[in-house]
């Protein structure tokens, strides 16, 4: 079967934030970009807690099955997985282990890739522990006061587990964090607001990163 000329960006809300970074590259390759996402439902096949309903997110498994079926039917050229690994909790509202996250990511990669569909992982980014807009408003003459360490010491993250899963399955891992942070992560770089809120990159800065994303994806499209 000939894979369709499409790229699927699949994940939770972190997937949607990369649209402005990916659209120029995907369009230049004459592909169509399709977004599949569900809030509080990472692609890594782990059981997660819904912080809004304060209950086990049993619907997440249903969405994963539905999205996997859509991806198989579309037979895309490439699937990009993009999740927020920090702050997720299991059905008992307890921290998810690195081992569980890695196993869940591997399961998803194996399920989605095929002889005609490649899979790649866009790595997670550090998040801020406080409201960025409020912090910047209170520190207009010293915006770097709103920076956080990299990785942020106040959040649980599965960066290493995510990368290890990609490496074990021999799929590309795109380290987005390197374009946002050094030893610290700042909400402002030059005259640009890097983050939309404490969890997501701004659309403007995402577009600014389209060039480095193009370089990362050139062997995949």
Short mmCIF file of C-alpha atoms in Angstrom, two decimals:
data_model
loop_
_atom_site.label_atom_id
_atom_site.label_comp_id
_atom_site.label_asym_id
_atom_site.label_seq_id
_atom_site.Cartn_x
_atom_site.Cartn_y
_atom_site.Cartn_z
CA UNK A 1 0.00 0.00 0.00
CA UNK A 2 1.21 3.50 -0.83
CA UNK A 3 1.19 5.74 2.23
CA UNK A 4 -0.97 8.86 1.92
CA UNK A 5 0.70 12.25 1.64
CA UNK A 6 -0.09 13.28 5.17
CA UNK A 7 1.59 13.91 8.51
CA UNK A 8 -0.31 13.32 11.73
CA UNK A 9 0.50 15.31 14.84
CA UNK A 10 -0.88 13.26 17.71
CA UNK A 11 -0.91 13.91 21.44
CA UNK A 12 -2.45 15.95 24.22
CA UNK A 13 -2.48 19.76 24.33
CA UNK A 14 1.29 19.81 23.78
CA UNK A 15 0.71 18.52 20.26
CA UNK A 16 -1.45 21.49 19.29
CA UNK A 17 1.18 24.00 20.39
CA UNK A 18 3.58 22.77 17.68
CA UNK A 19 1.25 23.56 14.77
CA UNK A 20 2.88 26.89 13.94
CA UNK A 21 6.31 25.25 14.00
CA UNK A 22 5.31 22.40 11.69
CA UNK A 23 2.93 23.92 9.14
CA UNK A 24 5.63 25.61 7.00
CA UNK A 25 7.70 22.42 6.69
CA UNK A 26 4.79 20.10 6.04
CA UNK A 27 3.30 22.51 3.49
CA UNK A 28 6.64 22.86 1.70
CA UNK A 29 6.77 19.06 1.40
CA UNK A 30 3.30 19.16 -0.21
CA UNK A 31 1.86 17.11 2.62
CA UNK A 32 -1.27 17.75 4.66
CA UNK A 33 -0.96 18.12 8.42
CA UNK A 34 -3.64 16.47 10.55
CA UNK A 35 -3.96 17.15 14.28
CA UNK A 36 -5.35 14.47 16.60
CA UNK A 37 -5.40 15.46 20.23
CA UNK A 38 -7.28 15.02 23.47
CA UNK A 39 -6.65 17.03 26.67
CA UNK A 40 -5.23 15.11 29.63
CA UNK A 41 -4.75 12.03 27.43
CA UNK A 42 -1.12 11.36 26.47
CA UNK A 43 -0.31 9.04 23.60
CA UNK A 44 1.86 6.95 25.92
CA UNK A 45 -0.37 4.01 26.78
CA UNK A 46 -0.62 4.60 30.53
CA UNK A 47 -3.64 4.97 32.76
CA UNK A 48 -4.05 8.62 33.74
CA UNK A 49 -6.03 10.75 36.16
CA UNK A 50 -8.33 13.53 34.93
CA UNK A 51 -7.57 16.64 37.05
CA UNK A 52 -10.79 18.35 35.96
CA UNK A 53 -13.19 15.57 36.95
CA UNK A 54 -10.89 14.38 39.74
CA UNK A 55 -11.41 10.81 38.68
CA UNK A 56 -9.71 8.11 36.56
CA UNK A 57 -9.64 9.17 32.92
CA UNK A 58 -11.21 5.99 31.55
CA UNK A 59 -12.28 7.83 28.38
CA UNK A 60 -8.62 8.26 27.44
CA UNK A 61 -8.32 4.59 26.47
CA UNK A 62 -11.36 4.95 24.22
CA UNK A 63 -9.84 7.96 22.48
CA UNK A 64 -6.53 6.15 21.97
CA UNK A 65 -8.29 3.23 20.32
CA UNK A 66 -10.33 5.58 18.11
CA UNK A 67 -7.31 7.64 17.08
CA UNK A 68 -5.23 4.54 16.36
CA UNK A 69 -7.98 3.29 14.06
CA UNK A 70 -8.07 6.62 12.25
CA UNK A 71 -4.29 6.62 11.83
CA UNK A 72 -4.25 3.10 10.43
CA UNK A 73 -7.05 4.00 8.01
CA UNK A 74 -5.27 7.16 6.83
CA UNK A 75 -1.95 5.32 6.45
CA UNK A 76 0.07 8.55 6.83
CA UNK A 77 3.69 9.02 5.86
CA UNK A 78 4.62 10.16 9.36
CA UNK A 79 3.12 10.26 12.86
CA UNK A 80 4.60 12.75 15.33
CA UNK A 81 3.89 11.99 18.99
CA UNK A 82 3.89 14.98 21.34
CA UNK A 83 2.90 14.74 25.00
CA UNK A 84 3.23 16.63 28.25
CA UNK A 85 4.93 14.05 30.42
CA UNK A 86 4.94 16.18 33.58
CA UNK A 87 2.05 16.36 35.99
CA UNK A 88 0.31 13.19 34.85
CA UNK A 89 -0.99 10.88 37.55
CA UNK A 90 -2.29 7.31 37.45
CA UNK A 91 -5.79 6.04 38.22
CA UNK A 92 -5.02 6.28 41.94
CA UNK A 93 -3.87 9.90 41.54
CA UNK A 94 -0.29 8.81 42.24
CA UNK A 95 2.91 9.62 40.34
CA UNK A 96 3.54 7.50 37.24
CA UNK A 97 6.92 5.76 37.19
CA UNK A 98 9.49 6.26 34.44
CA UNK A 99 9.31 2.53 33.70
CA UNK A 100 5.54 2.68 33.19
CA UNK A 101 5.82 5.74 30.95
CA UNK A 102 8.54 4.14 28.82
CA UNK A 103 6.53 0.93 28.44
CA UNK A 104 3.42 2.92 27.48
CA UNK A 105 5.31 4.95 24.89
CA UNK A 106 6.83 1.81 23.36
CA UNK A 107 3.40 0.20 23.12
CA UNK A 108 2.05 3.20 21.20
CA UNK A 109 5.02 3.35 18.84
CA UNK A 110 4.68 -0.34 18.01
CA UNK A 111 0.94 0.04 17.45
CA UNK A 112 1.18 2.99 15.06
CA UNK A 113 4.19 2.37 12.87
CA UNK A 114 4.06 0.16 9.80
CA UNK A 115 5.97 -0.54 6.61
CA UNK A 116 4.55 2.70 5.18
CA UNK A 117 4.17 4.86 8.31
CA UNK A 118 7.11 6.25 10.25
CA UNK A 119 6.83 7.42 13.85
CA UNK A 120 8.86 10.12 15.59
CA UNK A 121 8.66 11.64 19.07
CA UNK A 122 8.74 15.37 19.82
CA UNK A 123 10.22 15.58 23.29
CA UNK A 124 8.49 17.19 26.22
CA UNK A 125 9.43 20.66 27.49
CA UNK A 126 9.88 22.05 30.98
CA UNK A 127 6.87 23.75 32.51
CA UNK A 128 6.65 26.67 34.90
CA UNK A 129 5.35 26.33 38.44
CA UNK A 130 3.49 29.66 38.46
CA UNK A 131 1.37 31.85 36.18
CA UNK A 132 3.77 33.41 33.65
CA UNK A 133 1.60 36.40 32.78
CA UNK A 134 1.21 37.37 36.44
CA UNK A 135 4.92 36.94 37.09
CA UNK A 136 5.93 39.07 34.10
CA UNK A 137 3.47 41.78 35.07
CA UNK A 138 4.97 41.90 38.55
CA UNK A 139 8.58 41.88 37.29
CA UNK A 140 8.60 44.04 34.18
CA UNK A 141 12.08 45.37 34.85
CA UNK A 142 13.51 41.91 35.58
CA UNK A 143 11.67 39.31 33.49
CA UNK A 144 14.36 36.70 34.13
CA UNK A 145 13.07 36.50 37.68
CA UNK A 146 10.27 34.44 36.15
CA UNK A 147 12.68 31.81 34.78
CA UNK A 148 12.79 28.25 36.10
CA UNK A 149 15.57 25.68 36.28
CA UNK A 150 15.93 23.10 33.54
CA UNK A 151 14.54 20.64 34.35
CA UNK A 152 12.05 22.40 36.57
CA UNK A 153 12.61 21.10 40.11
CA UNK A 154 8.96 21.48 41.04
CA UNK A 155 7.52 19.09 38.46
CA UNK A 156 7.78 15.38 37.81
CA UNK A 157 8.86 14.76 34.23
CA UNK A 158 9.52 11.72 32.07
CA UNK A 159 11.99 13.21 29.60
CA UNK A 160 14.47 10.35 29.95
CA UNK A 161 11.78 7.67 29.73
CA UNK A 162 10.32 9.25 26.60
CA UNK A 163 13.73 9.44 24.92
CA UNK A 164 14.61 5.90 26.01
CA UNK A 165 11.39 4.57 24.48
CA UNK A 166 12.15 6.24 21.15
CA UNK A 167 15.74 5.00 21.20
CA UNK A 168 14.74 1.44 22.02
CA UNK A 169 12.39 1.39 19.04
CA UNK A 170 14.88 3.12 16.74
CA UNK A 171 12.57 6.03 15.99
CA UNK A 172 13.70 9.68 15.82
CA UNK A 173 13.52 11.77 18.98
CA UNK A 174 13.25 15.52 18.41
CA UNK A 175 14.69 17.34 21.41
CA UNK A 176 12.56 20.52 21.45
CA UNK A 177 13.86 21.54 24.86
CA UNK A 178 17.24 22.49 23.38
CA UNK A 179 15.57 25.34 21.45
CA UNK A 180 13.85 26.75 24.51
CA UNK A 181 16.16 26.36 27.48
CA UNK A 182 19.76 26.25 28.62
CA UNK A 183 20.33 25.54 32.30
CA UNK A 184 17.22 27.64 32.82
CA UNK A 185 14.02 28.27 30.89
CA UNK A 186 13.04 31.90 30.38
CA UNK A 187 9.55 33.09 29.42
CA UNK A 188 11.13 35.83 27.27
CA UNK A 189 13.95 35.55 24.72
CA UNK A 190 14.94 38.83 23.07
CA UNK A 191 11.64 40.57 22.42
CA UNK A 192 9.64 37.35 22.08
CA UNK A 193 7.30 35.74 24.55
CA UNK A 194 8.40 32.11 24.43
CA UNK A 195 5.51 30.64 26.36
CA UNK A 196 1.76 31.16 26.00
CA UNK A 197 1.20 29.99 29.57
CA UNK A 198 3.11 27.92 32.09
CA UNK A 199 2.60 24.75 30.03
CA UNK A 200 2.70 25.73 26.34
CA UNK A 201 4.99 27.42 23.82
CA UNK A 202 3.44 30.49 22.20
CA UNK A 203 2.30 30.32 18.57
CA UNK A 204 4.68 33.16 17.71
CA UNK A 205 7.72 31.42 19.13
CA UNK A 206 6.59 28.13 17.59
CA UNK A 207 6.63 29.81 14.18
CA UNK A 208 10.12 31.15 14.97
CA UNK A 209 11.22 27.54 15.51
CA UNK A 210 9.90 26.37 12.14
CA UNK A 211 13.43 26.45 10.67
CA UNK A 212 14.95 24.10 13.24
CA UNK A 213 11.93 21.83 12.99
CA UNK A 214 12.44 21.75 9.23
CA UNK A 215 16.01 20.55 9.75
CA UNK A 216 14.85 17.88 12.21
CA UNK A 217 12.16 16.61 9.84
CA UNK A 218 14.01 16.80 6.52
CA UNK A 219 14.94 13.10 6.59
CA UNK A 220 11.40 12.05 7.51
CA UNK A 221 9.38 13.78 4.76
#
